[in-house]
C-alpha cells in the first residue's frame, strides 16, 4: 500500500503497525497516536496531508517516511502552520460566559472526548462560545463543528497545549443535548479541501445521505464541484442530480468507499 | 489505498436489473389493472353481494390482487430491494423465470375463475404458485444477511411469511373446489384474503413506505421505533383476524380490526410527520393518491369492524373487501408507482445525443391527471354502489375506473417506450460523466 496525502491516518496505521514508531521518531507530535483513544477518534478523521499540517512538517517528507522511502530525518519540532490573523470575532467572545472544556486530562486517561464536545456544542445558541483546551490542534473537530455553524480559531500556548475558541454563527439543527451524540453519529460531515467541498455520508441511514447531498447542492456557497464519500452507489440520487443540472461520475477512492465527483453543468 | 472505481462499478452494476425484466411486470400490471375494471363493469350486478366463490368477481379480485398489486410488488422489489440491501436480488435468469411463470399464470388463473373451471384454475394457480415460490426464495435469500434499513427488512420478512401462508391457502382452496374436503371454505377464503391484503401487500406497503415516502418527499425517515411498534401491532392484527376468520370467532376478528386501527394510526402518524418535514414542497398528483390511501386504510378497517358486528348489512363484507383492495391498496400503490416508474426509467433512458432523460421528461402529467380523476370517482361510485346495492353506480364507476386504468397504461407505456428508444448505460463508467 502506498500512502498518499489522502490516506486516512487510521487506515495507514492499520496497514502498517510500525508506522506510528516511524512517524513518532520523525516528529514527537505523532507520538500522540500511541494513545488508543486518539487512534480510534481523530486518526479516523484526518488524512496524512492534514496530519502534516497539524504537526508542522513538510508533507513530502512525511509521506517519504510513512512509505518507508526515507529514514526519519532529525527535524526539530517545527512551528505548525500559523492559523492566520486573529479574526475580529474573537474580540467579541466573553471568556466569563463562554463554555470551557479541557480535554487534555481526558485524553491522557484514555477517555474519548468527542462525545463530550458534541454534547456541549450541540445545543449552544447562536453567539455563544466554547473554549477548548487540547494537547494539539484538533483540525478534524474544527472541520466538523464548522459544518455545524461554528467559527474557530486555534492558539498554540505551549508545545502540547492548544486553546481553540469556537463561536457559533448559525444553527444547523435544533437537537436536544441528549441527542447531540446521536446527531454527530448520524450527521453528514462536510469540509473544504483545496477549494472543493467534500461531504462524507457514510454510516447514514437512507435517505439521510441524499438529503445531506441535496442540501449542499442548494447552498450557493458550495461552488460547482462536490466530492461525495459514500458507502454505496447512490442510484436514488442520480435522477435528483439530473433534475438539478448536476452531472456525476465515480472516481477512485479508499477501500469500502464509493467516491463521487458531482459537477454543476453550465446553463 | 485507493480502489479503482471500476471495481465499485462492477459491484454496483450487479444490483441493477435489466429494464425489460422490471418493465414486464409493470406493463403486465397496467394491463391487468384495465382488465379488472372491465370485468367489474360487465359483472356489476354480482359485486354488491359477493362473498367469495369462483366467478367473474373472484376473477376481478385476483386480477387486482395478483395481477396488479403482487405483480407491482414483485417488479419493484426486484429493483428496489437490491439497492436497499446492497446485494443483487438474484440471478437474472431466475428472475425471468418468475416473470414467465407468474405473468401468464395470473391470466390463466383469472380466466379459470371466471369460467368456473377447476382445471384451468389448477393450471393457473400452479403457475402462479411456482412463480411465487421462486420469488419467495430469491426474496429470502436477498434479505438474509442484508445490512439495509432494519424497519423495512423486518416488514419484508413478515411479508414473506404471509406470502407463504397465502400461497398454501390459495392452492388448498383451489383443490377444495375440485374435491370439497372443507365444509366452510369461505372461512378459509376470508383468512386467505386477510393475510393477502394486510399480511403480504399491507406489510410491504408499510415497510417500503419508510424508504419511499421520505425519498420522494426529500424528508428524514421516521424514527425506527415507530415502525417496529407498528409492525408488531400489524402482525398481531393479521394473526388475530385470520385466526378469527378460520375459527369463526367474532371477537378475534374484532380484535384484529382494532389492532389494525392502532397500527394504522401509528403508521399514518409517522408518514404525516415525514411530510411535515419535507424539503420538496410540491409533491404532485402521486401523493394525492398516497394520502387518499392513508385515509381509506382506516376507513376500510372501520367498514370491516362494522361488518363483523353485522352493522353494515348484507353487503358489509363486499364493501370492506372493495375498500381494502381498491380504496387503500390500489390507490396507494398507483400513487407510488407514478413516482417509481419514471424514477427507474431514468436509470436506463436517454436522448439521441446520449444524455440521460430526467424524471420530468419521462413523466406524462396529462395521463396521470386523467387517471387520478377517474380513479377517485370510480372508488367513490363503486363503494356507494356496493353500499346501496345500486348496480348502475357500480357499473358506471367501474367504467370510469377502466378509463383511468387506460390512462395509467398510457403513462406506463410512454415510460417504457422512452426507455428503449435511446437506452443509455445504467451506470456511469469511470471517468465518464453522466
XYZ file of C-alpha atoms in Angstrom:
701
model
C 0.000 0.000 0.000
C 1.336 3.415 -0.989
C 0.331 6.189 1.362
C -0.727 9.500 -0.081
C -1.865 12.806 1.350
C -5.440 11.498 1.122
C -4.752 8.359 3.135
C -6.646 8.376 6.412
C -4.211 8.049 9.288
C -6.172 5.222 10.928
C -6.148 3.257 7.664
C -2.429 3.764 7.309
C -1.792 2.529 10.840
C -3.998 -0.490 10.212
C -1.915 -1.329 7.137
C 1.448 -0.792 8.792
C 1.728 -1.285 12.544
C 5.274 0.140 12.576
C 4.080 3.411 11.107
C 3.498 5.088 14.462
C 7.081 4.417 15.558
C 8.481 5.805 12.325
C 6.300 8.896 12.485
C 6.983 9.466 16.185
C 10.731 9.240 15.501
C 10.153 11.768 12.757
C 8.203 14.201 14.905
C 7.154 13.870 18.588
C 3.701 15.177 17.732
C 2.915 11.801 16.187
C 3.724 10.010 19.438
C 0.227 11.018 20.494
C -1.026 8.360 18.085
C 0.078 5.752 20.610
C -2.976 6.880 22.586
C -5.650 4.331 21.623
C -8.409 6.876 22.051
C -6.781 9.209 19.559
C -6.318 6.333 17.153
C -9.999 5.470 17.452
C -11.216 9.001 17.071
C -9.070 11.692 15.483
C -6.965 9.267 13.461
C -10.105 8.182 11.631
C -10.982 11.728 10.688
C -7.668 13.117 9.476
C -5.569 12.200 6.467
C -1.795 12.351 6.189
C -1.962 15.709 4.432
C -3.835 17.227 7.351
C -1.593 15.466 9.842
C 1.420 17.095 8.235
C -0.162 20.497 8.743
C -1.068 19.741 12.361
C 2.469 18.593 13.141
C 4.015 21.376 11.107
C 6.152 19.134 8.923
C 6.646 19.089 5.151
C 4.136 16.764 3.505
C 6.613 15.270 1.065
C 8.969 14.310 3.864
C 6.138 12.861 5.926
C 4.987 10.710 3.037
C 8.509 9.541 2.334
C 8.892 8.457 5.948
C 5.438 6.883 6.038
C 6.134 4.906 2.886
C 9.490 3.777 4.172
C 11.269 5.550 1.346
C 13.401 7.614 3.666
C 14.736 7.446 7.166
C 13.077 9.811 9.554
C 15.224 12.933 9.409
C 16.095 14.643 12.639
C 13.761 17.557 12.246
C 13.127 19.791 15.181
C 9.510 20.118 16.075
C 8.640 22.917 13.764
C 6.137 25.621 14.371
C 2.804 24.498 12.998
C 1.191 26.319 10.139
C 0.037 29.640 11.500
C -3.751 29.733 11.518
C -3.833 33.249 10.193
C -4.508 36.603 11.726
C -6.634 36.832 14.797
C -10.178 37.223 13.495
C -12.217 40.170 14.646
C -14.967 37.980 16.093
C -12.548 36.716 18.724
C -12.733 40.093 20.443
C -16.440 39.624 20.978
C -16.005 36.358 22.893
C -16.565 36.800 26.609
C -14.443 34.240 28.427
C -16.635 34.642 31.524
C -19.803 33.476 29.824
C -18.215 31.044 27.374
C -18.307 27.273 27.921
C -14.917 25.848 28.907
C -13.733 22.334 28.310
C -10.265 20.909 28.949
C -9.839 17.550 27.206
C -6.140 17.102 27.944
C -6.724 15.097 31.084
C -9.437 13.048 29.387
C -7.137 12.076 26.547
C -4.311 11.302 28.914
C -6.654 8.928 30.781
C -7.748 7.267 27.554
C -11.244 8.781 27.608
C -12.754 9.722 24.256
C -13.691 13.419 24.356
C -15.577 13.710 21.089
C -18.978 12.867 22.542
C -18.494 15.323 25.394
C -17.548 18.091 22.992
C -20.556 17.423 20.767
C -22.960 17.242 23.720
C -21.686 20.613 24.845
C -21.608 22.255 21.438
C -24.824 20.786 20.037
C -27.365 22.838 21.980
C -25.334 26.042 22.101
C -27.221 29.065 20.883
C -26.005 31.370 18.137
C -23.497 33.843 19.564
C -22.317 31.501 22.302
C -18.689 30.433 22.549
C -16.787 27.332 23.611
C -13.162 27.477 24.676
C -11.437 24.135 24.304
C -8.067 23.221 25.821
C -6.403 20.361 23.926
C -2.910 18.894 23.504
C -2.951 19.583 19.763
C -4.891 21.481 17.148
C -7.957 19.287 16.506
C -8.322 20.173 12.834
C -10.899 17.410 12.161
C -13.046 18.578 15.083
C -12.859 22.157 13.857
C -13.992 20.899 10.479
C -16.939 19.027 11.967
C -18.046 21.994 14.039
C -17.603 24.292 11.049
C -20.263 22.187 9.408
C -22.495 22.912 12.378
C -22.100 26.654 12.130
C -19.064 27.290 14.329
C -16.153 29.562 13.520
C -12.930 28.541 15.237
C -9.504 29.938 15.987
C -6.634 27.849 17.388
C -3.833 29.319 19.515
C -0.739 27.388 20.498
C 0.133 28.234 24.074
C 2.765 25.546 24.642
C 4.140 22.589 22.684
C 1.301 20.341 23.871
C -1.281 22.887 24.856
C -3.611 24.467 22.378
C -6.573 26.719 23.058
C -9.274 26.673 20.439
C -12.080 29.209 20.611
C -15.334 28.255 18.902
C -18.112 30.726 18.230
C -21.488 29.608 16.926
C -22.530 31.687 13.929
C -25.576 29.667 12.893
C -27.575 26.641 13.812
C -27.604 23.557 11.647
C -30.391 21.852 13.524
C -32.295 22.001 16.785
C -31.238 18.898 18.619
C -31.661 18.401 22.344
C -28.444 17.888 24.259
C -29.331 14.277 24.896
C -29.308 13.604 21.161
C -26.149 15.554 20.363
C -24.015 12.454 20.303
C -26.519 10.617 18.170
C -26.726 13.597 15.859
C -22.958 13.617 15.491
C -23.090 9.974 14.640
C -25.925 10.488 12.157
C -24.942 13.774 10.525
C -23.001 14.178 7.343
C -19.549 15.719 7.625
C -18.588 18.331 5.141
C -15.402 20.257 4.697
C -13.489 22.201 2.119
C -10.194 20.909 0.766
C -8.201 22.791 -1.858
C -11.275 24.871 -2.542
C -13.516 21.858 -3.205
C -16.365 20.876 -0.897
C -16.309 17.295 0.386
C -19.163 15.538 2.116
C -18.966 12.217 3.929
C -22.327 10.465 4.239
C -21.061 7.052 5.220
C -22.946 5.464 8.073
C -26.090 7.479 7.483
C -29.407 5.719 7.048
C -31.230 6.379 3.778
C -32.492 8.858 2.762
C -30.191 10.937 5.007
C -27.281 10.735 2.535
C -29.412 12.022 -0.305
C -30.907 14.786 1.829
C -27.491 15.936 3.008
C -26.081 15.993 -0.501
C -29.073 17.813 -1.971
C -28.887 20.387 0.814
C -25.304 21.019 -0.180
C -26.263 21.363 -3.824
C -28.828 24.004 -2.967
C -26.322 26.096 -0.990
C -24.932 28.810 -3.278
C -21.685 28.889 -1.280
C -20.926 25.278 -2.244
C -19.473 26.012 -5.646
C -19.608 23.911 -8.777
C -17.866 20.759 -7.596
C -18.639 18.394 -4.739
C -16.815 15.236 -3.743
C -19.104 12.709 -2.074
C -17.740 9.979 0.178
C -20.397 7.267 0.206
C -20.625 3.607 1.099
C -22.853 2.620 -1.828
C -23.653 3.850 -5.309
C -26.479 6.327 -4.670
C -28.647 5.399 -7.627
C -31.648 7.060 -5.995
C -29.720 10.334 -6.018
C -28.913 10.393 -9.720
C -32.373 11.406 -11.005
C -32.392 14.252 -8.488
C -28.986 15.389 -9.737
C -30.186 15.276 -13.332
C -33.185 17.421 -12.455
C -30.934 19.995 -10.797
C -28.405 20.124 -13.635
C -25.563 18.334 -11.902
C -23.525 15.583 -13.504
C -21.834 12.796 -11.621
C -19.057 10.300 -12.033
C -17.412 7.737 -9.814
C -13.771 8.442 -9.072
C -11.093 6.425 -7.338
C -11.471 6.325 -3.594
C -10.491 4.484 -0.452
C -11.381 0.914 0.378
C -15.070 0.435 1.328
C -15.874 3.816 -0.146
C -17.742 4.896 -3.233
C -16.404 8.327 -4.109
C -18.344 10.542 -6.468
C -17.466 13.776 -8.157
C -20.506 15.977 -8.746
C -20.168 18.816 -11.193
C -22.645 21.597 -11.824
C -23.271 21.836 -15.518
C -23.098 25.124 -17.303
C -26.576 26.542 -18.005
C -5.086 2.786 -0.655
C -7.466 3.887 -3.350
C -9.751 1.474 -5.088
C -10.240 1.862 -8.814
C -13.744 2.982 -9.498
C -14.160 0.115 -11.943
C -14.288 -2.288 -9.015
C -17.064 -0.273 -7.460
C -18.880 -0.050 -10.771
C -18.671 -3.793 -11.209
C -20.240 -4.373 -7.826
C -22.954 -1.773 -8.182
C -23.834 -2.784 -11.728
C -24.792 -6.198 -10.438
C -27.549 -4.610 -8.428
C -29.446 -3.080 -11.372
C -31.882 -5.411 -13.101
C -32.457 -5.315 -16.880
C -35.056 -2.716 -17.746
C -37.009 -5.228 -19.804
C -37.451 -7.544 -16.832
C -38.788 -4.873 -14.466
C -40.985 -3.317 -17.109
C -42.522 -6.681 -17.989
C -44.023 -6.730 -14.510
C -45.159 -3.100 -14.650
C -46.624 -3.478 -18.139
C -48.492 -6.627 -17.086
C -49.792 -4.797 -14.019
C -51.056 -1.941 -16.190
C -52.863 -4.416 -18.441
C -54.422 -6.459 -15.644
C -55.456 -3.203 -13.967
C -57.535 -2.358 -17.028
C -58.922 -5.902 -17.288
C -60.007 -5.871 -13.625
C -62.134 -2.752 -14.012
C -63.625 -4.064 -17.257
C -64.623 -7.339 -15.594
C -66.200 -5.437 -12.704
C -68.060 -3.166 -15.104
C -69.527 -6.097 -17.036
C -70.468 -8.023 -13.885
C -71.592 -5.137 -11.737
C -74.752 -6.920 -10.602
C -72.694 -9.593 -8.829
C -70.388 -7.196 -6.969
C -72.543 -5.919 -4.064
C -73.481 -9.426 -2.933
C -70.063 -11.024 -3.495
C -68.763 -13.022 -0.525
C -66.452 -15.408 -2.354
C -66.594 -18.357 -4.680
C -65.500 -18.774 -8.306
C -66.945 -16.477 -10.888
C -66.245 -13.213 -12.624
C -65.972 -11.140 -9.458
C -63.431 -13.545 -7.975
C -61.544 -13.265 -11.239
C -61.574 -9.467 -10.952
C -60.377 -9.692 -7.353
C -57.409 -11.792 -8.414
C -56.682 -9.626 -11.417
C -56.367 -6.786 -8.923
C -54.559 -8.626 -6.143
C -52.224 -10.860 -8.119
C -52.287 -9.036 -11.429
C -51.751 -5.527 -10.167
C -50.716 -5.461 -6.517
C -48.469 -8.509 -6.277
C -47.219 -8.004 -9.839
C -46.070 -4.486 -8.987
C -44.608 -5.599 -5.684
C -42.500 -8.224 -7.441
C -41.186 -5.819 -10.059
C -40.458 -3.091 -7.543
C -38.886 -5.484 -5.052
C -36.558 -6.949 -7.678
C -35.137 -3.493 -8.327
C -35.524 -1.524 -5.120
C -34.665 -4.244 -2.627
C -31.270 -4.907 -4.188
C -30.325 -1.261 -3.927
C -31.502 -1.121 -0.293
C -29.817 -4.340 0.866
C -26.673 -3.776 -1.226
C -26.983 -7.308 -2.571
C -28.058 -8.409 -6.035
C -31.640 -9.665 -5.898
C -30.686 -12.904 -7.590
C -29.640 -14.458 -10.876
C -31.365 -12.642 -13.710
C -32.349 -15.993 -15.214
C -34.347 -16.930 -12.136
C -35.989 -13.504 -12.082
C -37.065 -14.028 -15.676
C -38.400 -17.452 -14.652
C -40.609 -15.716 -12.096
C -41.913 -13.460 -14.871
C -42.583 -16.327 -17.286
C -44.470 -18.307 -14.650
C -46.320 -15.572 -12.815
C -47.437 -13.214 -15.559
C -49.289 -15.739 -17.751
C -50.269 -17.719 -14.662
C -52.311 -14.814 -13.340
C -54.178 -14.512 -16.626
C -54.886 -18.235 -16.748
C -55.994 -18.342 -13.123
C -58.323 -15.361 -13.554
C -59.799 -16.871 -16.712
C -60.297 -20.182 -14.930
C -62.110 -18.400 -12.103
C -64.341 -16.503 -14.491
C -65.103 -19.704 -16.408
C -65.511 -21.657 -13.145
C -63.120 -24.288 -14.466
C -61.227 -26.248 -11.809
C -58.777 -27.478 -14.441
C -57.848 -24.001 -15.607
C -57.771 -22.697 -12.046
C -55.423 -25.506 -11.058
C -53.175 -24.874 -14.042
C -53.124 -21.117 -13.496
C -52.780 -21.479 -9.754
C -49.862 -23.853 -10.191
C -48.024 -21.417 -12.447
C -48.712 -18.582 -10.036
C -47.705 -20.681 -7.046
C -44.473 -21.836 -8.676
C -43.588 -18.315 -9.722
C -44.250 -17.030 -6.230
C -42.201 -19.753 -4.597
C -39.212 -18.901 -6.780
C -39.754 -15.252 -5.934
C -40.016 -16.034 -2.216
C -36.760 -17.978 -2.349
C -34.996 -15.093 -4.067
C -36.572 -12.594 -1.693
C -35.491 -14.504 1.408
C -32.016 -15.021 0.050
C -31.705 -11.283 -0.518
C -32.935 -10.441 2.965
C -30.638 -12.952 4.580
C -27.526 -11.232 5.953
C -28.684 -7.977 4.399
C -27.495 -4.828 6.092
C -30.148 -2.435 4.978
C -32.780 -0.492 6.848
C -33.903 -2.609 9.806
C -37.519 -1.498 9.867
C -38.050 -2.204 6.186
C -36.279 -5.541 6.383
C -38.415 -6.601 9.346
C -41.561 -5.780 7.391
C -40.235 -7.718 4.418
C -39.623 -10.827 6.494
C -43.148 -10.676 7.880
C -44.499 -10.148 4.367
C -42.619 -13.168 3.056
C -44.033 -15.331 5.845
C -47.502 -14.080 4.920
C -46.913 -14.887 1.264
C -46.080 -18.491 2.086
C -49.333 -18.773 4.030
C -51.283 -17.111 1.210
C -49.946 -19.422 -1.480
C -50.624 -22.533 0.566
C -54.145 -21.396 1.452
C -54.824 -20.406 -2.133
C -53.713 -23.731 -3.578
C -55.702 -25.535 -0.913
C -58.822 -23.544 -1.819
C -58.442 -24.476 -5.480
C -58.000 -28.104 -4.547
C -61.007 -27.905 -2.245
C -63.171 -26.554 -5.060
C -62.473 -29.699 -7.015
C -62.719 -32.165 -4.127
C -64.789 -30.461 -1.427
C -62.909 -31.512 1.700
C -63.799 -28.342 3.651
C -67.291 -27.731 4.965
C -66.865 -23.959 5.142
C -64.282 -22.952 2.570
C -65.474 -19.360 2.765
C -63.800 -19.078 6.170
C -60.508 -20.223 4.658
C -61.069 -17.819 1.786
C -61.642 -14.983 4.240
C -58.396 -15.804 6.027
C -56.635 -16.039 2.661
C -57.922 -12.588 1.758
C -56.981 -11.006 5.088
C -53.445 -12.402 5.051
C -53.020 -11.447 1.390
C -54.295 -7.905 1.723
C -52.863 -6.973 5.094
C -50.114 -9.544 5.523
C -48.233 -9.537 2.262
C -49.314 -6.414 0.429
C -50.050 -4.384 3.505
C -46.766 -5.100 5.252
C -44.794 -4.459 2.079
C -46.600 -1.149 1.666
C -45.910 -0.186 5.268
C -42.306 -1.331 5.198
C -41.329 0.334 1.962
C -43.154 3.492 2.983
C -40.303 4.045 5.435
C -37.951 4.368 2.471
C -40.020 5.568 -0.447
C -42.084 8.301 1.183
C -39.044 10.077 2.704
C -37.130 9.569 -0.517
C -39.796 11.037 -2.776
C -40.643 13.828 -0.359
C -36.961 14.528 0.446
C -37.512 14.220 4.163
C -35.863 12.397 7.051
C -37.136 8.897 7.684
C -39.388 8.387 10.718
C -37.979 7.036 13.964
C -37.422 3.286 13.591
C -39.146 2.547 16.913
C -42.406 3.785 15.447
C -42.009 1.356 12.564
C -41.257 -1.599 14.820
C -44.227 -0.938 17.092
C -46.453 -0.547 14.035
C -45.190 -3.848 12.671
C -45.848 -5.590 15.957
C -49.404 -4.315 16.122
C -49.989 -5.161 12.459
C -48.727 -8.736 12.806
C -50.927 -9.291 15.856
C -53.875 -7.810 13.979
C -53.367 -10.095 10.998
C -52.923 -13.195 13.128
C -55.985 -12.396 15.205
C -58.239 -11.642 12.258
C -57.067 -14.597 10.144
C -57.439 -16.954 13.091
C -60.817 -15.460 13.855
C -61.927 -15.999 10.273
C -60.894 -19.653 10.211
C -62.306 -20.419 13.665
C -65.371 -18.199 13.153
C -64.569 -16.153 16.257
C -66.143 -12.733 16.053
C -64.132 -11.354 18.974
C -60.862 -12.338 17.295
C -61.939 -10.605 14.089
C -62.915 -7.507 16.027
C -59.653 -7.569 17.962
C -57.787 -7.831 14.684
C -59.595 -4.809 13.301
C -58.941 -2.867 16.483
C -55.248 -3.692 16.476
C -55.208 -2.854 12.818
C -56.546 0.603 13.606
C -53.798 1.044 16.198
C -51.155 0.039 13.668
C -52.758 2.311 11.095
C -52.759 5.242 13.478
C -49.078 4.819 14.227
C -48.208 4.384 10.565
C -50.168 7.404 9.382
C -48.728 9.481 12.228
C -45.230 8.540 11.098
C -45.949 9.355 7.479
C -47.634 12.659 8.252
C -44.579 13.529 10.298
C -42.364 12.739 7.325
C -44.333 15.008 5.022
C -44.315 17.779 7.596
C -40.515 17.858 7.497
C -40.084 17.523 3.759
C -37.793 19.606 1.575
C -39.774 19.010 -1.608
C -42.756 21.297 -1.280
C -44.777 20.232 -4.311
C -45.462 16.523 -4.261
C -47.788 16.336 -7.215
C -50.713 14.112 -8.085
C -48.960 10.965 -6.949
C -49.063 11.999 -3.327
C -52.713 12.925 -3.667
C -53.293 9.226 -4.243
C -50.870 8.229 -1.498
C -52.647 10.433 1.036
C -56.039 9.175 -0.134
C -54.753 5.681 0.558
C -53.822 6.728 4.094
C -57.410 7.848 4.661
C -59.018 4.811 3.061
C -56.947 2.324 5.078
C -58.584 3.162 8.415
C -61.898 3.631 6.617
C -61.695 0.071 5.340
C -60.903 -1.220 8.829
C -63.908 0.596 10.241
C -66.020 -0.935 7.484
C -64.594 -4.310 8.431
C -65.396 -3.761 12.088
C -68.974 -2.830 11.201
C -69.242 -5.917 9.027
C -68.000 -8.155 11.874
C -70.815 -6.932 14.112
C -73.391 -7.105 11.339
C -73.825 -3.354 11.289
C -73.012 -2.928 7.620
C -75.814 -5.032 6.239
C -75.566 -7.867 3.754
C -73.054 -6.003 1.651
C -70.682 -5.226 4.513
C -68.143 -7.856 3.524
C -68.147 -6.783 -0.119
C -67.757 -3.141 0.850
C -64.917 -3.995 3.225
C -63.148 -6.016 0.552
C -63.525 -3.282 -2.045
C -62.288 -0.539 0.262
C -59.263 -2.620 1.228
C -58.280 -3.648 -2.271
C -59.249 -0.698 -4.420
C -59.677 2.029 -1.865
C -56.464 1.574 0.093
C -54.017 -0.737 -1.611
C -54.643 0.079 -5.255
C -54.843 3.825 -4.644
C -51.670 3.884 -2.555
C -49.760 1.627 -4.926
C -50.697 3.599 -8.031
C -49.550 6.777 -6.305
C -46.181 5.243 -5.525
C -45.917 3.687 -8.989
C -46.336 7.087 -10.577
C -43.026 8.063 -8.944
C -41.226 4.735 -9.262
C -41.765 4.151 -12.976
C -40.134 7.376 -14.207
C -37.545 7.086 -11.469
C -36.431 3.648 -12.603
C -36.661 4.742 -16.217
C -34.072 7.482 -15.674
C -31.530 4.795 -14.953
C -31.898 3.470 -18.488
C -33.495 6.128 -20.712
C -31.599 8.705 -22.724
C -31.822 11.065 -25.656
C -30.427 10.552 -29.121
C -27.454 12.624 -28.010
C -26.669 10.213 -25.179
C -27.872 12.471 -22.380
C -29.830 10.778 -19.628
C -33.512 11.740 -19.541
C -34.767 13.484 -16.428
C -37.768 12.387 -14.369
C -39.904 15.259 -15.614
C -39.092 14.388 -19.240
C -40.225 10.800 -18.756
C -43.463 11.564 -16.926
C -46.852 12.209 -18.534
C -48.791 14.761 -16.497
C -51.932 14.580 -18.611
C -52.254 10.806 -18.314
C -51.644 10.977 -14.581
C -54.265 13.657 -14.100
C -56.863 11.730 -16.092
C -56.130 8.598 -14.111
C -56.355 10.376 -10.749
C -59.742 11.933 -11.502
C -61.226 8.756 -12.949
C -59.830 6.581 -10.178
C -61.147 8.833 -7.434
C -64.649 8.957 -8.878
C -64.565 5.218 -9.564
C -63.734 4.370 -5.961
C -66.468 6.604 -4.633
C -69.071 5.411 -7.129
C -68.394 1.697 -6.744
C -68.257 1.955 -2.951
C -71.560 3.805 -2.932
C -72.995 1.283 -5.363
C -71.992 -1.632 -3.157
C -73.310 0.046 -0.024
C -76.692 0.816 -1.621
C -76.835 -2.203 -3.969
C -77.072 0.152 -6.933
C -75.704 -1.829 -9.866
C -75.694 1.226 -12.143
C -73.327 3.051 -9.808
C -71.016 0.043 -9.685
C -71.068 -0.302 -13.439
C -70.533 3.383 -14.145
C -67.818 3.625 -11.517
C -66.016 0.608 -12.909
C -66.216 2.058 -16.417
C -64.551 5.222 -15.178
C -62.029 3.103 -13.364
C -61.280 1.393 -16.660
C -60.804 4.749 -18.333
C -58.418 5.741 -15.590
C -56.588 2.443 -15.951
C -56.229 3.076 -19.675
C -54.698 6.461 -18.892
C -52.308 4.824 -16.448
C -51.380 2.251 -19.071
C -50.654 5.155 -21.451
C -48.339 6.650 -18.820
C -46.584 3.311 -18.259
C -46.219 2.574 -21.943
C -44.798 6.020 -22.546
C -42.070 5.465 -19.975
C -41.258 2.082 -21.478
C -41.030 3.494 -24.994
C -38.725 6.291 -23.857
C -36.563 3.761 -22.046
C -35.963 1.635 -25.088
C -35.910 4.375 -27.705
C -32.429 5.603 -26.745
C -31.179 3.373 -23.952
C -28.122 4.575 -22.042
C -25.767 2.646 -19.833
C -27.471 2.336 -16.446
C -24.283 3.350 -14.654
C -21.593 5.876 -15.309
C -18.352 4.343 -16.433
C -15.230 5.512 -14.594
C -14.150 8.877 -15.832
C -17.219 9.240 -17.997
C -19.594 11.866 -16.808
C -23.298 11.233 -16.724
